[in-house]
């Protein structure tokens, strides 16, 4: 394929992927409520967003759940990947397959499963069940990010550290953990993104008065999406973009420092 054709093809692919986001961002500055007609530039939706308690509360719940779920899922998933790595071959293979079940399982099935589990133990739906569900849903993704790093780690490294007099804790801290770090960071970012993006798990495991952005937008869709959602989505997208660029910059600096 010609080099220019490849560039055009890639440009069209990215245009198709990012066109909905660009349209959303443009119409967040639209003076009117009509999402299909431009009525002039205005910042009123950003101004009214600051006074919309329902959206701000949903945003706070979304970010709080995502941050806590990322923290717990990263810790549990990293330790789980470490445990799987030191298991024997058959057990390692079995646990890896079990870990992938939630990843390949439809979200709706996992969500209904969590809901049935909480009903079985008579746990009231609310913030706690929502957080537990997000942690359980994100852990397998962290394991899948950390485990490949451990698999590629030369087995001689920790053995050499132990032979040179390092304690097991020192070996883990100064040899194994630095090797795991890129996988831990990517797993944490994936968990955070998945938690913010999730709808099915949140919808089936949350309770009255505990809305996330996804469940709030779903409830709004029946009577019409408020343009303030466009403003909030634009700010959230820009924040995630800055976070991604910052992490990539630090990763490149660490890679160049290692070289």
XYZ file of N, CA and C in Angstrom:
777
model
N 0.842 -1.196 0.000
C 0.000 0.000 0.000
C 0.881 1.251 0.000
N 0.481 2.216 -0.803
C 1.223 3.464 -0.893
C 1.265 4.174 0.453
N 2.406 4.865 0.723
C 2.585 5.538 2.010
C 1.510 6.593 2.235
N 1.128 7.332 1.217
C 0.107 8.368 1.354
C -1.260 7.752 1.615
N -1.543 6.631 0.974
C -2.818 5.948 1.215
C -2.896 5.444 2.652
N -1.768 4.947 3.178
C -1.750 4.491 4.562
C -2.043 5.635 5.517
N -1.466 6.806 5.226
C -1.703 7.966 6.084
C -3.170 8.392 6.036
N -3.738 8.397 4.827
C -5.154 8.766 4.690
C -6.030 7.765 5.429
N -5.692 6.489 5.284
C -6.463 5.438 5.953
C -6.419 5.609 7.471
N -5.238 5.844 8.032
C -5.109 6.027 9.479
C -5.822 7.292 9.933
N -5.750 8.347 9.112
C -6.437 9.595 9.465
C -7.943 9.384 9.524
N -8.480 8.629 8.580
C -9.913 8.342 8.577
C -10.324 7.503 9.782
N -9.484 6.534 10.144
C -9.779 5.688 11.305
C -9.838 6.531 12.579
N -8.829 7.386 12.779
C -8.805 8.219 13.986
C -9.917 9.265 13.970
N -10.248 9.766 12.784
C -11.354 10.713 12.676
C -12.663 10.055 13.092
N -12.857 8.818 12.663
C -14.072 8.080 13.028
C -14.125 7.835 14.539
N -12.973 7.540 15.138
C -12.928 7.246 16.575
C -13.160 8.494 17.426
N -12.585 9.615 16.994
C -12.620 10.819 17.819
C -13.699 11.817 17.414
N -14.384 11.582 16.311
C -15.430 12.503 15.875
C -16.531 12.680 16.921
N -17.029 11.601 17.561
C -18.067 11.815 18.591
C -17.602 12.689 19.748
N -16.330 12.517 20.161
C -15.806 13.330 21.263
C -15.679 14.785 20.832
N -15.220 15.011 19.596
C -15.080 16.379 19.094
C -16.438 17.073 18.999
N -17.446 16.337 18.536
C -18.796 16.903 18.443
C -19.310 17.264 19.829
N -19.097 16.368 20.794
C -19.518 16.628 22.180
C -18.842 17.877 22.733
N -17.537 18.002 22.492
C -16.794 19.151 23.010
C -17.261 20.448 22.355
N -17.508 20.411 21.052
C -17.957 21.614 20.346
C -19.322 22.057 20.866
N -20.254 21.105 21.018
C -21.605 21.476 21.436
C -21.700 21.759 22.937
N -20.625 21.531 23.680
C -20.623 21.967 25.078
C -20.529 23.489 25.164
N -20.141 24.132 24.046
C -20.071 25.593 23.975
C -21.248 26.186 23.191
N -22.226 25.342 22.887
C -23.393 25.804 22.132
C -24.327 26.597 23.044
N -24.819 27.742 22.551
C -25.690 28.588 23.373
C -27.062 27.963 23.592
N -27.509 27.110 22.666
C -28.835 26.510 22.785
C -28.781 25.073 23.276
N -29.959 24.531 23.590
C -30.049 23.149 24.060
C -30.073 22.146 22.919
N -30.368 22.606 21.726
C -30.470 21.718 20.577
C -29.105 21.134 20.243
N -29.021 19.779 20.270
C -27.726 19.130 20.009
C -27.432 18.977 18.524
N -28.362 19.350 17.677
C -28.144 19.198 16.240
C -28.022 20.511 15.497
N -28.078 21.637 16.219
C -27.993 22.940 15.558
C -27.152 23.887 16.400
N -26.204 24.547 15.747
C -25.330 25.500 16.440
C -26.061 26.833 16.575
N -26.138 27.362 17.796
C -26.880 28.591 18.061
C -25.992 29.689 18.637
N -24.688 29.540 18.496
C -23.777 30.570 18.987
C -22.911 30.076 20.128
N -21.761 30.723 20.285
C -20.799 30.336 21.321
C -21.236 30.868 22.677
N -21.114 29.994 23.698
C -21.478 30.407 25.056
C -20.801 29.488 26.064
N -20.526 30.029 27.242
C -19.961 29.260 28.356
C -21.006 28.992 29.442
N -22.286 29.209 29.113
C -23.305 29.134 30.160
C -23.476 27.720 30.721
N -23.211 26.701 29.899
C -23.366 25.332 30.401
C -22.268 24.996 31.398
N -21.094 25.558 31.224
C -20.018 25.365 32.198
C -20.341 26.119 33.495
N -20.946 27.281 33.353
C -21.324 28.067 34.536
C -22.443 27.386 35.314
N -23.457 26.896 34.598
C -24.567 26.227 35.278
C -24.147 24.874 35.836
N -23.111 24.257 35.229
C -22.603 22.983 35.744
C -22.116 23.138 37.176
N -21.475 24.261 37.469
C -20.938 24.485 38.808
C -22.035 24.567 39.869
N -23.278 24.821 39.444
C -24.379 24.897 40.394
C -25.314 23.707 40.361
N -25.014 22.721 39.523
C -25.864 21.530 39.421
C -25.385 20.494 40.433
N -26.066 20.409 41.557
C -25.634 19.533 42.649
C -25.721 18.054 42.269
N -26.724 17.685 41.469
C -26.899 16.275 41.097
C -25.714 15.774 40.274
N -25.300 16.572 39.278
C -24.181 16.166 38.430
C -22.876 16.181 39.220
N -22.663 17.203 40.035
C -21.431 17.287 40.819
C -21.340 16.154 41.834
N -22.475 15.781 42.433
C -22.477 14.665 43.377
C -22.175 13.351 42.655
N -22.758 13.166 41.467
C -22.483 11.959 40.682
C -21.015 11.913 40.261
N -20.468 13.073 39.890
C -19.053 13.133 39.512
C -18.168 12.794 40.705
N -18.511 13.320 41.870
C -17.733 13.018 43.079
C -17.787 11.520 43.389
N -18.978 10.930 43.305
C -19.102 9.489 43.555
C -18.286 8.687 42.551
N -18.342 9.107 41.298
C -17.613 8.389 40.242
C -16.114 8.416 40.503
N -15.585 9.598 40.792
C -14.145 9.731 41.024
C -13.714 9.042 42.310
N -14.538 9.140 43.354
C -14.192 8.506 44.631
C -14.169 6.987 44.492
N -15.180 6.438 43.834
C -15.224 4.984 43.616
C -14.050 4.553 42.748
N -13.764 5.326 41.690
C -12.667 4.967 40.789
C -11.318 4.988 41.513
N -11.093 6.012 42.330
C -9.821 6.116 43.049
C -9.664 4.993 44.077
N -10.713 4.754 44.868
C -10.638 3.690 45.873
C -10.540 2.319 45.220
N -11.323 2.097 44.159
C -11.271 0.812 43.458
C -9.891 0.586 42.844
N -9.299 1.657 42.296
C -7.954 1.549 41.724
C -6.931 1.201 42.797
N -7.033 1.850 43.947
C -6.098 1.599 45.041
C -6.167 0.148 45.511
N -7.377 -0.310 45.831
C -7.533 -1.674 46.350
C -7.273 -2.727 45.275
N -7.759 -2.477 44.062
C -7.565 -3.448 42.983
C -6.095 -3.573 42.610
N -5.366 -2.452 42.619
C -3.933 -2.498 42.301
C -3.168 -3.283 43.351
N -3.496 -3.049 44.612
C -2.831 -3.783 45.695
C -3.147 -5.276 45.620
N -4.425 -5.614 45.523
C -4.832 -7.028 45.485
C -4.328 -7.699 44.216
N -4.468 -7.016 43.075
C -4.049 -7.603 41.805
C -2.551 -7.821 41.716
N -1.762 -6.885 42.249
C -0.297 -7.022 42.216
C 0.153 -8.193 43.087
N -0.421 -8.289 44.284
C -0.091 -9.411 45.155
C -0.584 -10.735 44.562
N -1.751 -10.677 43.912
C -2.266 -11.890 43.261
C -1.377 -12.345 42.117
N -0.898 -11.389 41.315
C 0.014 -11.735 40.219
C 1.306 -12.330 40.753
N 1.795 -11.782 41.861
C 3.019 -12.303 42.483
C 2.806 -13.734 42.977
N 1.641 -13.986 43.568
C 1.341 -15.338 44.052
C 1.228 -16.324 42.893
N 0.538 -15.906 41.826
C 0.387 -16.786 40.653
C 1.749 -17.098 40.046
N 2.635 -16.103 40.022
C 3.961 -16.288 39.425
C 4.762 -17.379 40.137
N 4.626 -17.487 41.453
C 5.414 -18.453 42.209
C 4.714 -19.802 42.371
N 3.491 -19.942 41.807
C 2.842 -21.248 41.826
C 3.505 -22.178 40.809
N 3.232 -23.482 40.974
C 3.726 -24.441 39.990
C 2.976 -24.277 38.676
N 3.500 -24.923 37.644
C 3.024 -24.682 36.289
C 1.532 -24.949 36.129
N 1.037 -26.088 36.630
C -0.379 -26.421 36.462
C -1.272 -25.454 37.206
N -0.915 -25.158 38.452
C -1.718 -24.229 39.246
C -1.678 -22.835 38.631
N -0.524 -22.435 38.115
C -0.393 -21.120 37.478
C -1.310 -21.022 36.261
N -1.342 -22.087 35.469
C -2.184 -22.078 34.280
C -3.665 -22.025 34.656
N -4.058 -22.792 35.663
C -5.455 -22.816 36.098
C -5.891 -21.462 36.657
N -5.049 -20.863 37.489
C -5.388 -19.568 38.077
C -5.439 -18.470 37.019
N -4.579 -18.560 36.016
C -4.606 -17.577 34.931
C -5.906 -17.660 34.152
N -6.372 -18.876 33.898
C -7.651 -19.064 33.194
C -8.810 -18.534 34.037
N -8.786 -18.843 35.345
C -9.843 -18.363 36.247
C -9.854 -16.836 36.282
N -8.671 -16.238 36.287
C -8.576 -14.778 36.329
C -9.179 -14.135 35.085
N -9.091 -14.838 33.957
C -9.574 -14.268 32.701
C -11.082 -14.383 32.526
N -11.748 -15.141 33.412
C -13.188 -15.347 33.262
C -13.939 -14.022 33.328
N -13.607 -13.188 34.340
C -14.301 -11.904 34.470
C -13.965 -10.989 33.299
N -12.751 -11.097 32.768
C -12.344 -10.234 31.659
C -13.161 -10.531 30.402
N -13.352 -11.817 30.099
C -14.072 -12.197 28.881
C -15.572 -12.353 29.116
N -15.985 -12.389 30.381
C -17.404 -12.540 30.700
C -18.150 -11.244 30.382
N -19.357 -11.324 29.817
C -20.133 -10.097 29.563
C -20.376 -9.321 30.858
N -20.286 -8.014 30.774
C -20.458 -7.177 31.961
C -21.812 -7.399 32.625
N -22.843 -7.612 31.826
C -24.182 -7.763 32.375
C -24.277 -9.018 33.245
N -23.579 -10.076 32.836
C -23.593 -11.320 33.617
C -22.871 -11.112 34.946
N -21.716 -10.456 34.895
C -20.975 -10.158 36.121
C -21.787 -9.266 37.050
N -22.459 -8.270 36.475
C -23.256 -7.346 37.282
C -24.401 -8.056 37.984
N -25.119 -8.887 37.252
C -26.228 -9.636 37.854
C -25.699 -10.611 38.905
N -24.525 -11.183 38.661
C -23.918 -12.079 39.640
C -23.602 -11.362 40.950
N -23.026 -10.166 40.848
C -22.759 -9.372 42.057
C -24.055 -9.037 42.788
N -25.067 -8.645 42.030
C -26.343 -8.289 42.634
C -26.949 -9.485 43.382
N -26.902 -10.681 42.751
C -27.433 -11.883 43.397
C -26.628 -12.248 44.649
N -25.318 -12.045 44.597
C -24.466 -12.343 45.753
C -24.820 -11.444 46.939
N -25.001 -10.169 46.677
C -25.350 -9.242 47.756
C -26.742 -9.546 48.312
N -27.651 -9.940 47.422
C -28.992 -10.303 47.885
C -28.947 -11.558 48.755
N -28.055 -12.500 48.401
C -27.933 -13.731 49.171
C -27.480 -13.442 50.595
N -26.531 -12.529 50.740
C -26.020 -12.181 52.073
C -26.765 -10.976 52.682
N -27.847 -10.540 52.004
C -28.703 -9.463 52.501
C -27.917 -8.178 52.785
N -27.012 -7.877 51.868
C -26.266 -6.622 51.983
C -27.063 -5.508 51.308
N -27.327 -4.423 51.999
C -28.088 -3.321 51.375
C -27.271 -2.657 50.269
N -27.926 -2.403 49.153
C -27.235 -1.766 48.024
C -26.912 -0.319 48.358
N -25.713 0.078 48.027
C -25.280 1.440 48.315
C -23.843 1.643 47.894
N -23.174 2.582 48.516
C -21.805 2.902 48.146
C -20.863 1.727 48.379
N -21.054 0.978 49.484
C -20.162 -0.141 49.815
C -20.242 -1.242 48.767
N -21.456 -1.619 48.368
C -21.601 -2.671 47.352
C -21.075 -2.202 46.002
N -21.280 -0.925 45.705
C -20.758 -0.363 44.454
C -19.238 -0.439 44.427
N -18.599 -0.058 45.526
C -17.137 -0.089 45.599
C -16.609 -1.524 45.531
N -17.229 -2.438 46.280
C -16.790 -3.843 46.254
C -16.883 -4.417 44.842
N -17.940 -4.086 44.139
C -18.124 -4.601 42.776
C -17.056 -4.064 41.839
N -16.733 -2.778 41.961
C -15.708 -2.190 41.091
C -14.332 -2.778 41.401
N -14.052 -3.019 42.668
C -12.764 -3.646 43.026
C -12.678 -5.044 42.421
N -13.736 -5.839 42.628
C -13.739 -7.200 42.089
C -13.644 -7.238 40.579
N -14.228 -6.240 39.919
C -14.220 -6.191 38.466
C -12.869 -5.764 37.904
N -12.150 -4.930 38.671
C -10.876 -4.374 38.182
C -9.667 -5.247 38.494
N -9.744 -6.068 39.536
C -8.595 -6.880 39.946
C -8.022 -7.728 38.807
N -8.847 -8.461 38.034
C -8.272 -9.287 36.961
C -7.470 -8.506 35.937
N -7.856 -7.275 35.671
C -7.118 -6.455 34.700
C -5.748 -6.065 35.245
N -5.680 -5.818 36.551
C -4.377 -5.516 37.160
C -3.481 -6.753 37.106
N -4.053 -7.910 37.397
C -3.273 -9.154 37.330
C -2.716 -9.363 35.929
N -3.537 -9.142 34.919
C -3.096 -9.317 33.535
C -2.039 -8.297 33.119
N -1.960 -7.167 33.815
C -0.937 -6.171 33.507
C 0.377 -6.458 34.219
N 0.284 -6.986 35.443
C 1.487 -7.202 36.252
C 2.148 -8.543 35.943
N 1.346 -9.573 35.720
C 1.896 -10.929 35.542
C 2.888 -11.038 34.382
N 2.623 -10.441 33.200
C 3.624 -10.524 32.122
C 4.974 -9.930 32.497
N 4.979 -8.876 33.320
C 6.249 -8.301 33.765
C 7.033 -9.294 34.607
N 6.329 -10.019 35.467
C 7.003 -11.010 36.300
C 7.500 -12.186 35.468
N 6.716 -12.572 34.469
C 7.112 -13.704 33.622
C 8.392 -13.395 32.859
N 8.559 -12.129 32.438
C 9.759 -11.758 31.678
C 10.957 -11.448 32.580
N 10.753 -11.416 33.887
C 11.863 -11.134 34.804
C 12.815 -12.333 34.875
N 14.109 -12.149 34.667
C 15.058 -13.264 34.779
C 15.033 -13.850 36.193
N 14.865 -15.156 36.288
C 14.784 -15.794 37.600
C 16.095 -15.665 38.374
N 17.181 -15.400 37.658
C 18.476 -15.289 38.326
C 18.587 -14.013 39.166
N 17.772 -12.993 38.854
C 17.885 -11.723 39.574
C 17.570 -11.864 41.069
N 16.391 -12.361 41.452
C 16.134 -12.510 42.890
C 17.053 -13.532 43.551
N 17.419 -14.588 42.799
C 18.323 -15.593 43.361
C 19.694 -14.980 43.641
N 20.170 -14.135 42.730
C 21.459 -13.477 42.938
C 21.419 -12.539 44.130
N 20.307 -11.839 44.284
C 20.168 -10.934 45.430
C 20.195 -11.711 46.748
N 19.515 -12.846 46.763
C 19.518 -13.673 47.977
C 20.903 -14.229 48.246
N 21.612 -14.626 47.192
C 22.971 -15.161 47.363
C 23.929 -14.109 47.898
N 23.660 -12.836 47.576
C 24.528 -11.749 48.029
C 24.161 -11.247 49.420
N 23.226 -11.911 50.063
C 22.907 -11.592 51.452
C 21.640 -10.790 51.676
N 20.865 -10.513 50.632
C 19.628 -9.760 50.794
C 18.563 -10.631 51.458
N 17.792 -10.046 52.338
C 16.675 -10.758 52.952
C 15.545 -10.881 51.933
N 14.563 -11.765 52.167
C 13.431 -11.860 51.232
C 12.720 -10.526 51.022
N 12.553 -9.744 52.097
C 11.884 -8.443 51.953
C 12.733 -7.488 51.117
N 14.044 -7.468 51.338
C 14.920 -6.603 50.554
C 14.937 -7.017 49.085
N 14.912 -8.314 48.858
C 14.870 -8.810 47.473
C 13.609 -8.346 46.772
N 12.483 -8.438 47.486
C 11.221 -7.986 46.900
C 11.239 -6.483 46.653
N 11.730 -5.718 47.633
C 11.677 -4.263 47.539
C 12.613 -3.701 46.479
N 13.847 -4.236 46.411
C 14.852 -3.630 45.546
C 15.039 -4.349 44.203
N 14.477 -5.542 44.059
C 14.665 -6.293 42.813
C 13.335 -6.573 42.120
N 12.424 -7.243 42.846
C 11.174 -7.671 42.221
C 10.221 -6.496 41.994
N 10.032 -5.669 43.019
C 9.074 -4.561 42.910
C 9.425 -3.571 41.796
N 10.701 -3.140 41.647
C 11.017 -2.254 40.518
C 10.720 -2.888 39.163
N 10.875 -4.202 39.077
C 10.571 -4.883 37.819
C 9.072 -4.916 37.563
N 8.284 -4.979 38.650
C 6.830 -5.004 38.532
C 6.236 -3.619 38.269
N 6.969 -2.566 38.590
C 6.413 -1.217 38.616
C 5.706 -0.796 37.320
N 6.301 -0.998 36.128
C 5.570 -0.594 34.910
C 4.233 -1.303 34.765
N 4.188 -2.593 35.109
C 2.924 -3.329 35.051
C 1.928 -2.828 36.075
N 2.406 -2.458 37.259
C 1.525 -1.927 38.300
C 0.920 -0.599 37.861
N 1.748 0.272 37.271
C 1.261 1.580 36.821
C 0.229 1.419 35.706
N 0.528 0.564 34.721
C -0.428 0.360 33.622
C -1.700 -0.309 34.119
N -1.577 -1.236 35.084
C -2.753 -1.879 35.657
C -3.620 -0.897 36.421
N -2.978 0.020 37.165
C -3.722 1.032 37.909
C -4.468 1.973 36.956
N -3.801 2.388 35.884
C -4.461 3.260 34.905
C -5.628 2.547 34.243
N -5.452 1.269 33.930
C -6.534 0.510 33.308
C -7.709 0.367 34.269
N -7.402 0.068 35.549
C -8.462 -0.076 36.544
C -9.226 1.232 36.712
N -8.513 2.347 36.762
C -9.151 3.658 36.922
C -10.056 3.959 35.737
N -9.567 3.694 34.531
C -10.349 3.962 33.323
C -11.582 3.078 33.253
N -11.424 1.790 33.566
C -12.545 0.858 33.513
C -13.597 1.228 34.544
N -13.163 1.637 35.735
C -14.106 1.993 36.788
C -14.927 3.229 36.394
N -14.274 4.251 35.863
C -14.996 5.450 35.436
C -15.953 5.139 34.293
N -15.537 4.265 33.383
C -16.300 3.974 32.172
C -17.473 3.034 32.423
N -17.458 2.304 33.538
C -18.430 1.227 33.736
C -19.851 1.742 33.939
N -20.800 1.017 33.367
C -22.217 1.302 33.590
C -22.958 0.104 34.181
N -22.802 -1.063 33.565
C -23.594 -2.228 33.967
C -23.369 -2.586 35.432
N -22.109 -2.669 35.854
C -21.803 -3.022 37.241
C -22.403 -1.978 38.189
N -22.239 -0.715 37.852
C -22.752 0.362 38.706
C -24.274 0.326 38.788
N -24.917 0.104 37.659
C -26.379 0.142 37.608
C -27.008 -0.945 38.482
N -26.422 -2.134 38.498
C -27.021 -3.259 39.210
C -26.583 -3.364 40.676
N -25.550 -2.632 41.073
C -25.037 -2.803 42.439
C -25.128 -1.546 43.295
N -25.533 -0.426 42.717
C -25.663 0.787 43.506
C -27.046 0.861 44.132
N -27.231 1.801 45.057
C -28.512 1.955 45.726
C -29.108 3.326 45.469
N -30.259 3.563 46.040
C -30.925 4.858 45.876
C -30.073 5.966 46.490
N -29.937 7.059 45.734
C -29.184 8.195 46.232
C -27.696 8.121 45.978
N -27.221 7.030 45.388
C -25.793 6.880 45.069
C -25.677 6.725 43.559
N -25.558 7.839 42.867
C -25.462 7.843 41.407
C -24.024 8.064 40.981
N -23.649 7.403 39.880
C -22.407 7.729 39.191
C -22.777 8.471 37.903
N -21.781 8.956 37.199
C -22.060 9.690 35.968
C -22.834 8.820 34.980
N -22.428 7.563 34.843
C -23.073 6.688 33.856
C -24.534 6.428 34.210
N -24.829 6.156 35.478
C -26.220 5.895 35.863
C -27.055 7.166 35.801
N -26.439 8.317 36.109
C -27.167 9.577 36.021
C -27.532 9.901 34.577
N -26.587 9.715 33.656
C -26.859 9.977 32.240
C -27.940 9.031 31.726
N -27.915 7.789 32.183
C -28.939 6.826 31.764
C -30.326 7.279 32.224
N -30.428 7.765 33.451
C -31.725 8.237 33.950
C -32.165 9.502 33.232
N -31.202 10.345 32.808
C -31.535 11.561 32.075
C -31.988 11.272 30.649
N -31.490 10.160 30.079
C -31.745 9.872 28.663
C -33.240 9.744 28.364
N -34.023 9.373 29.343
C -35.464 9.198 29.116
C -36.177 10.530 28.906
N -35.679 11.590 29.527
C -36.346 12.885 29.396
C -35.470 13.925 28.691
N -34.308 13.487 28.174
C -33.432 14.384 27.429
C -32.160 14.703 28.178
N -31.031 14.597 27.474
C -29.733 14.835 28.095
C -29.533 16.329 28.319
N -29.185 16.687 29.528
C -28.891 18.079 29.858
C -27.562 18.483 29.215
N -27.503 19.629 28.525
C -26.236 20.066 27.913
C -25.102 20.230 28.912
N -25.424 20.354 30.207
C -24.377 20.434 31.211
C -23.536 19.161 31.246
N -24.132 18.044 30.822
C -23.383 16.779 30.735
C -22.269 16.905 29.702
N -22.534 17.633 28.605
C -21.490 17.845 27.594
C -20.305 18.600 28.195
N -20.605 19.626 28.991
C -19.540 20.402 29.626
C -18.745 19.540 30.598
N -19.452 18.753 31.413
C -18.771 17.884 32.371
C -17.923 16.829 31.656
N -18.459 16.252 30.580
C -17.723 15.238 29.821
C -16.474 15.828 29.183
N -16.561 17.058 28.711
C -15.399 17.727 28.115
C -14.289 17.924 29.146
N -14.675 18.398 30.330
C -13.688 18.598 31.392
C -13.077 17.273 31.827
N -13.889 16.244 31.917
C -13.389 14.926 32.327
C -12.443 14.351 31.279
N -12.787 14.521 30.003
C -11.921 14.032 28.921
C -10.575 14.741 28.934
N -10.585 16.067 29.106
C -9.336 16.830 29.132
C -8.474 16.436 30.333
N -9.117 16.177 31.478
C -8.370 15.755 32.664
C -7.719 14.396 32.444
N -8.447 13.464 31.840
C -7.887 12.144 31.554
C -6.765 12.232 30.524
N -6.920 13.134 29.552
C -5.884 13.320 28.535
C -4.596 13.840 29.158
N -4.719 14.813 30.054
C -3.539 15.360 30.743
C -2.880 14.291 31.612
N -3.690 13.471 32.285
C -3.143 12.391 33.101
C -2.383 11.394 32.239
N -2.956 11.029 31.100
C -2.308 10.071 30.199
C -0.996 10.630 29.657
N -0.996 11.894 29.251
C 0.231 12.508 28.733
C 1.303 12.587 29.815
N 0.897 12.885 31.038
C 1.851 12.965 32.142
C 2.481 11.610 32.429
N 1.657 10.565 32.453
C 2.170 9.216 32.722
C 3.093 8.759 31.608
N 2.718 9.029 30.358
C 3.565 8.635 29.229
C 4.900 9.368 29.249
N 4.878 10.642 29.643
C 6.117 11.423 29.723
C 7.050 10.837 30.784
N 6.477 10.477 31.952
C 7.287 9.895 33.011
C 7.825 8.531 32.602
N 7.011 7.764 31.863
C 7.470 6.447 31.415
C 8.627 6.579 30.438
N 8.530 7.554 29.518
C 9.618 7.769 28.570
C 10.888 8.230 29.274
N 10.751 9.101 30.269
C 11.908 9.562 31.023
C 12.559 8.424 31.783
N 11.733 7.532 32.361
C 12.280 6.374 33.086
C 12.988 5.434 32.135
N 12.401 5.248 30.928
C 13.027 4.376 29.928
C 14.347 4.945 29.462
N 14.398 6.251 29.206
C 15.644 6.880 28.760
C 16.694 6.841 29.869
N 16.242 6.985 31.128
C 17.174 6.912 32.259
C 17.747 5.523 32.403
N 16.886 4.499 32.112
C 17.383 3.117 32.215
C 18.371 2.794 31.129
N 18.151 3.421 29.942
C 19.090 3.177 28.843
C 20.417 3.873 29.117
